[in-house]
mmCIF file of C-alpha atoms in Angstrom:
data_model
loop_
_atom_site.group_PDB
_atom_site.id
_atom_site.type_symbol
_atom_site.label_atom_id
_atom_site.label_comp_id
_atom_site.label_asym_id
_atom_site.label_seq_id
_atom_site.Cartn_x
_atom_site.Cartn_y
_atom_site.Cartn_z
ATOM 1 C CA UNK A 1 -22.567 9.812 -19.379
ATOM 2 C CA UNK A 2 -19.322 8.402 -19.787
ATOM 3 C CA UNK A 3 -19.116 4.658 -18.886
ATOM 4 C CA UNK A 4 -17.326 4.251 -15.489
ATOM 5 C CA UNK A 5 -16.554 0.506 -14.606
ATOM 6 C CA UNK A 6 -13.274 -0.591 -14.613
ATOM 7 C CA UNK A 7 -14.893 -3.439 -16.707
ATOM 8 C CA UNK A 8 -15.495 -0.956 -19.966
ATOM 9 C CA UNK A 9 -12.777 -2.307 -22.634
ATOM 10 C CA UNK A 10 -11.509 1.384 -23.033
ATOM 11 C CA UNK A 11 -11.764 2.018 -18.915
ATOM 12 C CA UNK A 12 -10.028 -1.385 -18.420
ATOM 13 C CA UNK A 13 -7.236 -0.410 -21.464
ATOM 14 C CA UNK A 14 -6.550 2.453 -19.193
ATOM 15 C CA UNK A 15 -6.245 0.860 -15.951
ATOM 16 C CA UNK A 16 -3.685 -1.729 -17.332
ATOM 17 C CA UNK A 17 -1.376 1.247 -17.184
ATOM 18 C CA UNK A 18 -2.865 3.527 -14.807
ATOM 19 C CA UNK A 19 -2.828 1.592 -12.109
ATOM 20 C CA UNK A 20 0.831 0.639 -11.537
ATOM 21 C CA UNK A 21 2.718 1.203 -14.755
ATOM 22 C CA UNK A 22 3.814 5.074 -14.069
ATOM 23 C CA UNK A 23 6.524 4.977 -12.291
ATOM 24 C CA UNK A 24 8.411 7.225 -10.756
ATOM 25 C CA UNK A 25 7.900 10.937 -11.408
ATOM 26 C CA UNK A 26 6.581 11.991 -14.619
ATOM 27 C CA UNK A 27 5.824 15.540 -15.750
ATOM 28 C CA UNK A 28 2.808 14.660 -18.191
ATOM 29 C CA UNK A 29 1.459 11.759 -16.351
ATOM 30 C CA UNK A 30 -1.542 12.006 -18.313
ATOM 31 C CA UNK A 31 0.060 12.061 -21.834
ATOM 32 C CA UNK A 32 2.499 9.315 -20.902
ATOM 33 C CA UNK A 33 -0.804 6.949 -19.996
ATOM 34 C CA UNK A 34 -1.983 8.309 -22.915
ATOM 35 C CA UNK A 35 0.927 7.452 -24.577
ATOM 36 C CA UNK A 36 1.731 3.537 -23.106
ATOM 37 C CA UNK A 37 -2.078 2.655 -23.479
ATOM 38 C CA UNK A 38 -2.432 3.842 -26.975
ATOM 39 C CA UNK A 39 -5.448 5.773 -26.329
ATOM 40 C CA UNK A 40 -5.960 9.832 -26.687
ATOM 41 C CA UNK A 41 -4.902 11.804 -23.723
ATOM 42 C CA UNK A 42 -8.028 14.101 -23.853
ATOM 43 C CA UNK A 43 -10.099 10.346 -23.348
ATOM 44 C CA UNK A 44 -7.913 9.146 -20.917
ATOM 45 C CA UNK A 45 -8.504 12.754 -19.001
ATOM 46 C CA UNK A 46 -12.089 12.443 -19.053
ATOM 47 C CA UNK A 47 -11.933 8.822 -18.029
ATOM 48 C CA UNK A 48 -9.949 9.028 -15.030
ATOM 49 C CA UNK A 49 -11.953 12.163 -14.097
ATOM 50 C CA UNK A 50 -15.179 10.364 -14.761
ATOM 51 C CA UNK A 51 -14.321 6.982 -12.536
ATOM 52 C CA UNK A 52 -12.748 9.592 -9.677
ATOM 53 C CA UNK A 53 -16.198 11.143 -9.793
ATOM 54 C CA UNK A 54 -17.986 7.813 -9.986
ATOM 55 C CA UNK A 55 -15.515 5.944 -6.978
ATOM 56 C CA UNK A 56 -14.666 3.754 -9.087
ATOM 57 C CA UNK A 57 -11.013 5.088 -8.848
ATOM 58 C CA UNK A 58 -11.185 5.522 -5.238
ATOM 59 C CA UNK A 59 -8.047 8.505 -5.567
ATOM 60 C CA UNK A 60 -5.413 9.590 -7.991
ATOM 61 C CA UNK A 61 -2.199 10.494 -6.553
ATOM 62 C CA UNK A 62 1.756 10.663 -6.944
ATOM 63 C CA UNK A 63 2.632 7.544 -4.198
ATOM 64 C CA UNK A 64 6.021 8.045 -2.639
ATOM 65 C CA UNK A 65 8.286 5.112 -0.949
ATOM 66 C CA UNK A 66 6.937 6.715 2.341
ATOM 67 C CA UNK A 67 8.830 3.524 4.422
ATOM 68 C CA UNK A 68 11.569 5.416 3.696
ATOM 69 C CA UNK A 69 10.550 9.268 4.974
ATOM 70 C CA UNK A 70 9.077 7.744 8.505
ATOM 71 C CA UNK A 71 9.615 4.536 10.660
ATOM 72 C CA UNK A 72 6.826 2.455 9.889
ATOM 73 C CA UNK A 73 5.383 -1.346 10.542
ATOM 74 C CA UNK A 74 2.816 -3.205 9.830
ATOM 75 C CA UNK A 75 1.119 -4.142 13.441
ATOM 76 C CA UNK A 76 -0.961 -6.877 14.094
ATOM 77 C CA UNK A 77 -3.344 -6.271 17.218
ATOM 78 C CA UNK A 78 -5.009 -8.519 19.737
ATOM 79 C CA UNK A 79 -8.379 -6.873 20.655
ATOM 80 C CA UNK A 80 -11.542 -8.000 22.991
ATOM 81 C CA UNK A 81 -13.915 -9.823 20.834
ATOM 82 C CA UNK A 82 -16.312 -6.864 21.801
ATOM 83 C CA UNK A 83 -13.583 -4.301 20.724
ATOM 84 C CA UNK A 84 -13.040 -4.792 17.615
ATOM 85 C CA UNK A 85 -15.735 -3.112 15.703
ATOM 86 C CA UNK A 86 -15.028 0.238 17.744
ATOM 87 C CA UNK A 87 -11.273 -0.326 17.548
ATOM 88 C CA UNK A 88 -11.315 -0.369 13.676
ATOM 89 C CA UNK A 89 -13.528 2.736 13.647
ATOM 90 C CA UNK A 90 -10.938 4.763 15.689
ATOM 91 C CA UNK A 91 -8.245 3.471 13.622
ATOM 92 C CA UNK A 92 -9.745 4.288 10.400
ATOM 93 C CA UNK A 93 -11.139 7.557 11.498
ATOM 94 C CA UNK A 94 -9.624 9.337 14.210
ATOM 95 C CA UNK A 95 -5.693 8.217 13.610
ATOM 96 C CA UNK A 96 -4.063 9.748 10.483
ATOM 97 C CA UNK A 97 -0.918 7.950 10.384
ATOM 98 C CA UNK A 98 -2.638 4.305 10.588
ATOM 99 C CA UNK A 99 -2.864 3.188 6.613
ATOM 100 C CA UNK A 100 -4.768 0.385 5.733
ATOM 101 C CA UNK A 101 -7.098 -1.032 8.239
ATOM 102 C CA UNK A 102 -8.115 -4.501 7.779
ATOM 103 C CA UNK A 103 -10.204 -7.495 9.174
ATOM 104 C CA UNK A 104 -8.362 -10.581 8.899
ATOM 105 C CA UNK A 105 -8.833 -14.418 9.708
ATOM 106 C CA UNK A 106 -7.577 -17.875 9.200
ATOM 107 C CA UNK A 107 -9.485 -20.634 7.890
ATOM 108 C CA UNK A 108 -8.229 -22.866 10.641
ATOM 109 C CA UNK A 109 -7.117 -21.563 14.381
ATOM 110 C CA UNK A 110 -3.426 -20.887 14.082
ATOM 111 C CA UNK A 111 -0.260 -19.079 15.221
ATOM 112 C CA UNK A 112 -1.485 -15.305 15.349
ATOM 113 C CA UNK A 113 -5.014 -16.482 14.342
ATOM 114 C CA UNK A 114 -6.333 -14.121 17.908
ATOM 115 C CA UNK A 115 -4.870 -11.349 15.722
ATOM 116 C CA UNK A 116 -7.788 -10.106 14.205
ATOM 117 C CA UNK A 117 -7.207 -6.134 13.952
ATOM 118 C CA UNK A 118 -4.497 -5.722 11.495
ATOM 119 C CA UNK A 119 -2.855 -1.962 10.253
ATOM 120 C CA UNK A 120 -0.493 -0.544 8.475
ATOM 121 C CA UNK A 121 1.037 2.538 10.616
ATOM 122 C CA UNK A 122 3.971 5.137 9.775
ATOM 123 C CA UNK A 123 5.112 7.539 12.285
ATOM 124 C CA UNK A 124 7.168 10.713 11.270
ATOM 125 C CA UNK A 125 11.153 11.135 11.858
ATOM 126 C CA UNK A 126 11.606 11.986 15.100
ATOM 127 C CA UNK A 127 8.558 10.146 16.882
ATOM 128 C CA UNK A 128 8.634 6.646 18.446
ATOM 129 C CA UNK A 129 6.208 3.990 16.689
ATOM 130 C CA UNK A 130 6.404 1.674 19.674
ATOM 131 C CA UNK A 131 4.974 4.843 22.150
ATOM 132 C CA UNK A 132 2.571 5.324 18.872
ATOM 133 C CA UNK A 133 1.094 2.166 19.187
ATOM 134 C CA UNK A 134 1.044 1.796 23.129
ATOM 135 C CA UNK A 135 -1.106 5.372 22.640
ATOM 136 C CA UNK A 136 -3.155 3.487 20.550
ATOM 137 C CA UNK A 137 -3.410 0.109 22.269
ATOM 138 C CA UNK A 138 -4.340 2.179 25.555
ATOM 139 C CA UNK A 139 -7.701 4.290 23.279
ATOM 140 C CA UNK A 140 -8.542 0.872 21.872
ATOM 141 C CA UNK A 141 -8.129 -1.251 24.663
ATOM 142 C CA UNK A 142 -6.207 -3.245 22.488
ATOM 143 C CA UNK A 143 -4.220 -6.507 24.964
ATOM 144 C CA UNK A 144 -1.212 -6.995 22.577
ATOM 145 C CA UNK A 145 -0.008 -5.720 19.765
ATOM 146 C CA UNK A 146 2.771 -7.057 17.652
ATOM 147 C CA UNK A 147 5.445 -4.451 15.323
ATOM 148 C CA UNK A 148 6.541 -5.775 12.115
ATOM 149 C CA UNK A 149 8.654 -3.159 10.135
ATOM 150 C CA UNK A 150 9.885 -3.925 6.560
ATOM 151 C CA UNK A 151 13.369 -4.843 6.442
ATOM 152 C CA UNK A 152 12.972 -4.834 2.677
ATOM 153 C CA UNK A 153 10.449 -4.660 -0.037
ATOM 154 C CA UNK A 154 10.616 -7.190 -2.905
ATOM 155 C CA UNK A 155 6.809 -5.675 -4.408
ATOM 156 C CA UNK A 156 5.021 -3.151 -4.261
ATOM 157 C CA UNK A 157 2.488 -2.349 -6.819
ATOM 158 C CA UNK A 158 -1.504 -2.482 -7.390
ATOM 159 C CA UNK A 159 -2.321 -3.548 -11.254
ATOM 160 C CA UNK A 160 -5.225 -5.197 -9.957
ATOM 161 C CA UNK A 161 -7.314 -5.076 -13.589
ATOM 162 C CA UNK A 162 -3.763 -6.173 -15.724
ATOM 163 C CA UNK A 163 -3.631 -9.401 -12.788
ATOM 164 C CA UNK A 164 -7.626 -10.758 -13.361
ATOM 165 C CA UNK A 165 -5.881 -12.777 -16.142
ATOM 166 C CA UNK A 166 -2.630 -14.232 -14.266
ATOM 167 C CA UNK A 167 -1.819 -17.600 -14.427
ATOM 168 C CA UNK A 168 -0.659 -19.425 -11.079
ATOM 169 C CA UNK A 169 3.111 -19.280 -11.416
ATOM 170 C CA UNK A 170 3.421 -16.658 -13.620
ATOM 171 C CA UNK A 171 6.674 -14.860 -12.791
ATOM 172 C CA UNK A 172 9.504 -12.864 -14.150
ATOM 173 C CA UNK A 173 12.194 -13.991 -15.747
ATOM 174 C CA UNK A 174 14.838 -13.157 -13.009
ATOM 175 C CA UNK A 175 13.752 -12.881 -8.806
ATOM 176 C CA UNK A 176 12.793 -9.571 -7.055
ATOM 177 C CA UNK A 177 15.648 -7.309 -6.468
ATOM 178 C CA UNK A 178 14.892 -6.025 -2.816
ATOM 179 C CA UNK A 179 14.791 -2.045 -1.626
ATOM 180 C CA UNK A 180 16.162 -2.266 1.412
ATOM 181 C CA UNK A 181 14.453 0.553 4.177
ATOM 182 C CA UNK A 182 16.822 3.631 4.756
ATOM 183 C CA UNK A 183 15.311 6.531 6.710
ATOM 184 C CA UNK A 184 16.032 9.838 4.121
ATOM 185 C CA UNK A 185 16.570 13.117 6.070
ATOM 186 C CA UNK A 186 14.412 16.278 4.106
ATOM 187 C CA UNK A 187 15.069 19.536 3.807
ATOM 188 C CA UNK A 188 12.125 22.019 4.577
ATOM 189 C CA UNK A 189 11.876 23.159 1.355
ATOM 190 C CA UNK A 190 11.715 19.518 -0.155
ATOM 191 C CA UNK A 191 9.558 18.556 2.638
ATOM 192 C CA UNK A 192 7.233 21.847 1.202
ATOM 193 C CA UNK A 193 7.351 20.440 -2.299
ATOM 194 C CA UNK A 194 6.790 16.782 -1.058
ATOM 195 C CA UNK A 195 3.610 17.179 0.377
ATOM 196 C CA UNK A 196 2.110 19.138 -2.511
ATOM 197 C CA UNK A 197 3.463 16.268 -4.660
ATOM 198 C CA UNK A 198 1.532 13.612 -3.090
ATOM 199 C CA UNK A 199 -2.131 15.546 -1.856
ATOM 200 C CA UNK A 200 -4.880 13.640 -4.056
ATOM 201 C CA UNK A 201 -6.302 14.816 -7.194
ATOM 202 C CA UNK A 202 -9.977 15.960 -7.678
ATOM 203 C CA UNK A 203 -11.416 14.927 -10.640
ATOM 204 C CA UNK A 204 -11.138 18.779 -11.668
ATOM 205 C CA UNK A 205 -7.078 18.645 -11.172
ATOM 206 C CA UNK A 206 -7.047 15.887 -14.133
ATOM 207 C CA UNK A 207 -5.983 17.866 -16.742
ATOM 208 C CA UNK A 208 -2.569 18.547 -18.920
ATOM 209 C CA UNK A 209 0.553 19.490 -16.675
ATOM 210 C CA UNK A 210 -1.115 19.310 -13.557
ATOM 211 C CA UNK A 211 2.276 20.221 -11.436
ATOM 212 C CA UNK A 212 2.051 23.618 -12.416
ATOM 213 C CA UNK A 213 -1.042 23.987 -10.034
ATOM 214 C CA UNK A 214 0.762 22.432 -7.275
ATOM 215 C CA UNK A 215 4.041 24.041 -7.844
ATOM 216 C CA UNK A 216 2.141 27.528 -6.589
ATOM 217 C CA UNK A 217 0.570 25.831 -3.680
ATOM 218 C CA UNK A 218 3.803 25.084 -2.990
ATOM 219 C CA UNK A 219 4.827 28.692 -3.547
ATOM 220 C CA UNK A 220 7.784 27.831 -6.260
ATOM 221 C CA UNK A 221 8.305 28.075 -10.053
ATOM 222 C CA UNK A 222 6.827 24.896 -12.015
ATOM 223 C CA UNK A 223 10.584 24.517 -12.837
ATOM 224 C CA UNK A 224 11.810 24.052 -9.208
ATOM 225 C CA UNK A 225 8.867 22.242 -8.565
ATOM 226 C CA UNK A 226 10.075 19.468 -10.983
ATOM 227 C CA UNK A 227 13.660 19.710 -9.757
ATOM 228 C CA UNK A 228 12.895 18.977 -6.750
ATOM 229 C CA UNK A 229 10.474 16.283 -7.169
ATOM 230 C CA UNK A 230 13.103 14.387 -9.914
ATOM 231 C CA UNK A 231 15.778 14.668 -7.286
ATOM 232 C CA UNK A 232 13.549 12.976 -4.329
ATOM 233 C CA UNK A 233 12.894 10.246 -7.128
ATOM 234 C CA UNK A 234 16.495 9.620 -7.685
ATOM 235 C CA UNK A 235 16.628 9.267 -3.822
ATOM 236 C CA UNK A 236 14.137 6.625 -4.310
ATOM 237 C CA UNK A 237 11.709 8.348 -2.220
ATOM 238 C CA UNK A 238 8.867 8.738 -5.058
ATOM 239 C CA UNK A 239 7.130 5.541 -5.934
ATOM 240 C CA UNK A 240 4.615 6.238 -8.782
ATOM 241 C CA UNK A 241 1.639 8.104 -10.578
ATOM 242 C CA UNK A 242 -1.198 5.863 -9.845
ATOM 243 C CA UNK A 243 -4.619 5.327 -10.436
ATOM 244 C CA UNK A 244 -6.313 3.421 -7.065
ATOM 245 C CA UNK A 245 -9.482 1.411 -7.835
ATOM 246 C CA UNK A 246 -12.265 0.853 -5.115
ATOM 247 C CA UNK A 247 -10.890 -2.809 -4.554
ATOM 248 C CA UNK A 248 -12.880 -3.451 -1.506
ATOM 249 C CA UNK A 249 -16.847 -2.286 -1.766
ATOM 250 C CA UNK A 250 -18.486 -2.416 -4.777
ATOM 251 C CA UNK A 251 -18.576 0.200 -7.328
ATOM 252 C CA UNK A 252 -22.029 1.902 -7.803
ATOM 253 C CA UNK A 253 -23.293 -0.721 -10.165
ATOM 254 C CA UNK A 254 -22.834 -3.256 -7.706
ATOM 255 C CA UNK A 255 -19.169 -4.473 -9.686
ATOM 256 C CA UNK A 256 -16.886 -5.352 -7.420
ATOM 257 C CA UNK A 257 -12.774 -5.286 -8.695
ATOM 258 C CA UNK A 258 -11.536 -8.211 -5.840
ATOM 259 C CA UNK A 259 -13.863 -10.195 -3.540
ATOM 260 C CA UNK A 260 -10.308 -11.876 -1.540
ATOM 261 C CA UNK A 261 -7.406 -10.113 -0.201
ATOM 262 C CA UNK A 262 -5.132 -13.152 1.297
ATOM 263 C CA UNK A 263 -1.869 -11.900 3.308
ATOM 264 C CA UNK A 264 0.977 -14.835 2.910
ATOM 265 C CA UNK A 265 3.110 -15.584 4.740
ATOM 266 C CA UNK A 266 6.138 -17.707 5.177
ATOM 267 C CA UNK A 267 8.836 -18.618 7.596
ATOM 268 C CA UNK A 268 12.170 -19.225 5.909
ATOM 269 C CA UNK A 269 16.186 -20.347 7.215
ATOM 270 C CA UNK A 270 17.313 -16.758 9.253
ATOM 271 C CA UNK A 271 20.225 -15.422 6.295
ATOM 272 C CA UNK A 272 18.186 -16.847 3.419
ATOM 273 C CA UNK A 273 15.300 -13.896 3.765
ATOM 274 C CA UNK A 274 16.869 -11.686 0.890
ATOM 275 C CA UNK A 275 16.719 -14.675 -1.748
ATOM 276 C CA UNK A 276 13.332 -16.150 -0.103
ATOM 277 C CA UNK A 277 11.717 -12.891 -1.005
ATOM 278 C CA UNK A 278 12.976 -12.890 -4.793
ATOM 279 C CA UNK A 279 11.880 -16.163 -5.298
ATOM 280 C CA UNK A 280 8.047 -14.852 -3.755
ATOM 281 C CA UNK A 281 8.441 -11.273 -4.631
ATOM 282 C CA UNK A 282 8.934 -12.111 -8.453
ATOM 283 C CA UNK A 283 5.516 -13.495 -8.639
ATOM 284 C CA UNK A 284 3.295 -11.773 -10.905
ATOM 285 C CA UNK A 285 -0.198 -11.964 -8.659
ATOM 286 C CA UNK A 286 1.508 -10.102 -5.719
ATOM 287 C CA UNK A 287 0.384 -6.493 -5.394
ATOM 288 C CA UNK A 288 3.116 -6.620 -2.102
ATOM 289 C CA UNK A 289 6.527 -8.573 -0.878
ATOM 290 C CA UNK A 290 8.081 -7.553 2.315
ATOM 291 C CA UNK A 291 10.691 -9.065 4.459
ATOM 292 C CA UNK A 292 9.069 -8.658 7.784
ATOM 293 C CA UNK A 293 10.178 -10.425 11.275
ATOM 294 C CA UNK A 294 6.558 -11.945 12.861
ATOM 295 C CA UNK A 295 8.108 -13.464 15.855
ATOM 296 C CA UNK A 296 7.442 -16.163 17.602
ATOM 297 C CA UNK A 297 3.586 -15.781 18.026
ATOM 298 C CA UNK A 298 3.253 -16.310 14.507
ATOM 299 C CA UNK A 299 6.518 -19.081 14.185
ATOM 300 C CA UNK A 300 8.587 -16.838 12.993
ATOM 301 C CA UNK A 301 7.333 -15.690 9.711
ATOM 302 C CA UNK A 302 9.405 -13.398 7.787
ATOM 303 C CA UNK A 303 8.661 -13.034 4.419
ATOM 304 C CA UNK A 304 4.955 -11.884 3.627
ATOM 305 C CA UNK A 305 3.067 -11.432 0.429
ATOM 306 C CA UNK A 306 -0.356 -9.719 -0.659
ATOM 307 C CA UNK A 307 -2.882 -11.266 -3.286
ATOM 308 C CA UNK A 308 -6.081 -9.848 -4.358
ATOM 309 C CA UNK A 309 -8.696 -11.777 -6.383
ATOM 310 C CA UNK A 310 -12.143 -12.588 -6.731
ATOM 311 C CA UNK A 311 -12.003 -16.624 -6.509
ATOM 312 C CA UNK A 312 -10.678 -17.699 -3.125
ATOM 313 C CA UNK A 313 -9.596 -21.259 -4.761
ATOM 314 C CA UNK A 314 -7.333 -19.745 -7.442
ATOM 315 C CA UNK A 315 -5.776 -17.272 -4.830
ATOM 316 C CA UNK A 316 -5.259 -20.444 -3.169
ATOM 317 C CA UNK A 317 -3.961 -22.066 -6.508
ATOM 318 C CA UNK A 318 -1.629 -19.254 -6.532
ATOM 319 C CA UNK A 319 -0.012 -19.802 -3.499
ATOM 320 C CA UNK A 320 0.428 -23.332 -4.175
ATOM 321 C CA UNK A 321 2.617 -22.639 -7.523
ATOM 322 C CA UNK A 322 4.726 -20.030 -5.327
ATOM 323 C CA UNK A 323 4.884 -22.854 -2.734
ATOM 324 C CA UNK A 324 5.944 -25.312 -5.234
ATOM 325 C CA UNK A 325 8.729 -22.664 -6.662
ATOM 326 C CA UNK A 326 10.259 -22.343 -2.993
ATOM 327 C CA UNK A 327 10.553 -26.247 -2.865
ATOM 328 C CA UNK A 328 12.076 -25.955 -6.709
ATOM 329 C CA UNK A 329 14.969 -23.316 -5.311
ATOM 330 C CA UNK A 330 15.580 -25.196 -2.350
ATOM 331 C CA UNK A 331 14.778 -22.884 0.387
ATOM 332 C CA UNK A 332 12.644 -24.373 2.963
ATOM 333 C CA UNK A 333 10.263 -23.560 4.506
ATOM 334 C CA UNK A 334 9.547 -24.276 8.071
ATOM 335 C CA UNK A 335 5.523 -22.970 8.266
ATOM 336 C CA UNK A 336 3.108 -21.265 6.025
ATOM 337 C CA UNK A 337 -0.377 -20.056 6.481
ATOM 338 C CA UNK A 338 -2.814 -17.215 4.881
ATOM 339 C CA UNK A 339 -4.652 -14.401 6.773
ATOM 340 C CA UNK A 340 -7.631 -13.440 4.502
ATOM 341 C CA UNK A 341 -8.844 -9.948 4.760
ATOM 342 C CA UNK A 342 -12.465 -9.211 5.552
ATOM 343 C CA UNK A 343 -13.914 -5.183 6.832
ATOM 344 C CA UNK A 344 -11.120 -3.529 5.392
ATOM 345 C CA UNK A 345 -10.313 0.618 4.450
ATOM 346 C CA UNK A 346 -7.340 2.004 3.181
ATOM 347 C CA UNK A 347 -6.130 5.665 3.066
ATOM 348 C CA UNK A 348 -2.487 7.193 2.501
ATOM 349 C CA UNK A 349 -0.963 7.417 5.861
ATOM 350 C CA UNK A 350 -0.135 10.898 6.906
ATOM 351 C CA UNK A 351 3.856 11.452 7.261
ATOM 352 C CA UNK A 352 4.113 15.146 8.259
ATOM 353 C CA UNK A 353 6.040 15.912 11.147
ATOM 354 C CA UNK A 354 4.218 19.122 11.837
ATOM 355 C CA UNK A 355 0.570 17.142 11.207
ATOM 356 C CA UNK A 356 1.941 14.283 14.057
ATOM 357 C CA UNK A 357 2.547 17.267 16.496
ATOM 358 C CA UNK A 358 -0.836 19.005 16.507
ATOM 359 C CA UNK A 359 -2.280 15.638 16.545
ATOM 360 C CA UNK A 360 0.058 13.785 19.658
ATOM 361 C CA UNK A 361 -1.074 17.200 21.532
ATOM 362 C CA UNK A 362 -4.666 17.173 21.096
ATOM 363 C CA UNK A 363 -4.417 13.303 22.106
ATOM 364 C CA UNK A 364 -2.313 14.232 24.975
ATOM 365 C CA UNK A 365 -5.025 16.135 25.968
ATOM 366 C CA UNK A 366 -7.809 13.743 25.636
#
């Protein structure tokens, strides 16, 4: 038996790079862990495979920049008290284009604190999110729900084993150059390569140049299949090869990776969100850094950040120094508060056009 917590010094040398260091698309992902960890690919293989197996690594997959292949938001919902339990379940289970599903509260009450049901949703080109949503709202009996699509993204990463050791105020040497969101139109035929790109791995699919298998579900040559996929990831539409721990529940040895997930969030001068979100976004804790317009139920937040950690203090601590580096560039900010994440599951939103059809119809019909 292979050890299988992300703790294990050789599991944990992996996961430094496994978990956010790939980026882009790579032909050997394996080899070029193998490769920037310093450890034999063959190990790294049976590693990977072995945690997969184990849910420790809760999937292996290529991630793409999918804000930028359909119109998506993060939504904050208002639901009954009673609701919320059952509206979380339906979320999570029975809606494929909702992403993460989370829990959230405030340790005081506050603007948006009634805003309990919180998910990430992406609808594909061509769709409305807004008649999404009020399709959702009306199965969940959700009252209000609030859209907040990214305007930009300043971070966007997972790391969380490499950021157990982060200082508060560790950041990089320059601020966070933002993507902004542009909608990419796909051909069919990339749009056939795409989605064999990015279906998870089983642990038996961890092996050298796993693209090959993929390229004939795709029906192409390996060579095309790698053409293709380079091109979308000079379009910026691939993000990277990555390695996702089971962040949330606790592995099968009772180990848990993060115990807090805190969402930020700040309200900054409208015109000064671009450099508000460097100054955040080049913080080396965050796992995410969006420019995002809240509106006026939560006093008009618009820059957001994600932490995970297992000591609520020093997430807390962490803030602070990012706090204290706002005040140090001179951008002020008008209110601040953290949403900590409680019941919480995350899958890969779905972003096939031809998947949202079947599935609007069969709603439709229920």
């Amino acid at each position: 038996m292979l050890p299988v917590e992300h703790t294990d010094p050789l599991n944990a040398k992996i996961l430094a790079i496994s978990e956010d260091k790939i980026e882009g698309f790579v032909r050997e992902p394996f080899e070029e862990i193998a490769k920037r960890s310093d450890v034999a690919v063959d190990v790294v293989m049976a590693r990977i495979a072995a945690m997969l197996r184990a849910g420790t690594i809760r999937r292996v997959r290529q991630t793409l920049l999918a804000t930028n292949l359909a119109e998506g938001a993060l939504v904050a919902w208002k639901v009954p008290e009673n609701r919320i339990d059952s509206a979380f379940d339906w979320m999570f289970q029975r809606d494929p284009f909702s992403g993460h599903v989370v829990l959230r509260s405030t340790d005081t009450v506050s603007a948006g604190s009634d805003y309990k049901l919180w998910t990430t949703v992406k609808v594909p080109q061509g769709f409305s999110l807004q008649a999404h949503c009020e399709l959702l709202a009306n199965k969940v009996d959700a009252e209000r729900f609030r859209l907040m699509p990214a305007k930009g993204i300043f971070t966007l990463g997972v790391g969380h084993v490499r950021r157990k050791t982060i200082e508060p105020g560790s950041k990089a040497d320059q601020p966070a150059k933002m993507i902004p969101v542009q909608i990419v139109d796909l051909s069919e035929h990339e749009w056939n390569v795409l989605l064999a790109l990015k279906r998870e791995f089983t642990p038996d699919e961890i092996q050298p140049s796993p693209w090959v298998a993929r390229a004939n579900e795709a029906g192409v040559s390996p060579e095309e299949f790698c053409r293709v996929a380079e091109e979308l990831n000079a379009r910026r539409i691939v993000g990277r090869f990555s390695t996702f721990l089971e962040h949330v529940k606790p592995s099968a040895g009772g180990v848990r990776v993060t115990r807090f997930n805190a969402l930020f969030h700040w309200a900054v001068p409208p015109g000064r969100e671009i450099e508000a979100g460097g100054e955040v976004g080049r913080h080396h804790i965050l796992t995410h850094c969006y420019w995002r317009e809240a509106g006026q139920e939560f006093k008009n937040v618009n820059v957001m950040a994600v932490a995970h950690g297992t000591d609520k203090q020093l997430l807390l601590d962490h803030k602070a120094a990012i706090d204290q580096h706002l005040r140090s560039t001179g951008i002020p900010v008008s209110y601040t508060n953290v949403f900590w994440g409680g019941r919480s599951e995350i899958k890969p939103s779905e972003i096939s056009p031809h998947i949202y059809r079947d599935w609007l119809a069969q709603q439709l019909k229920s």
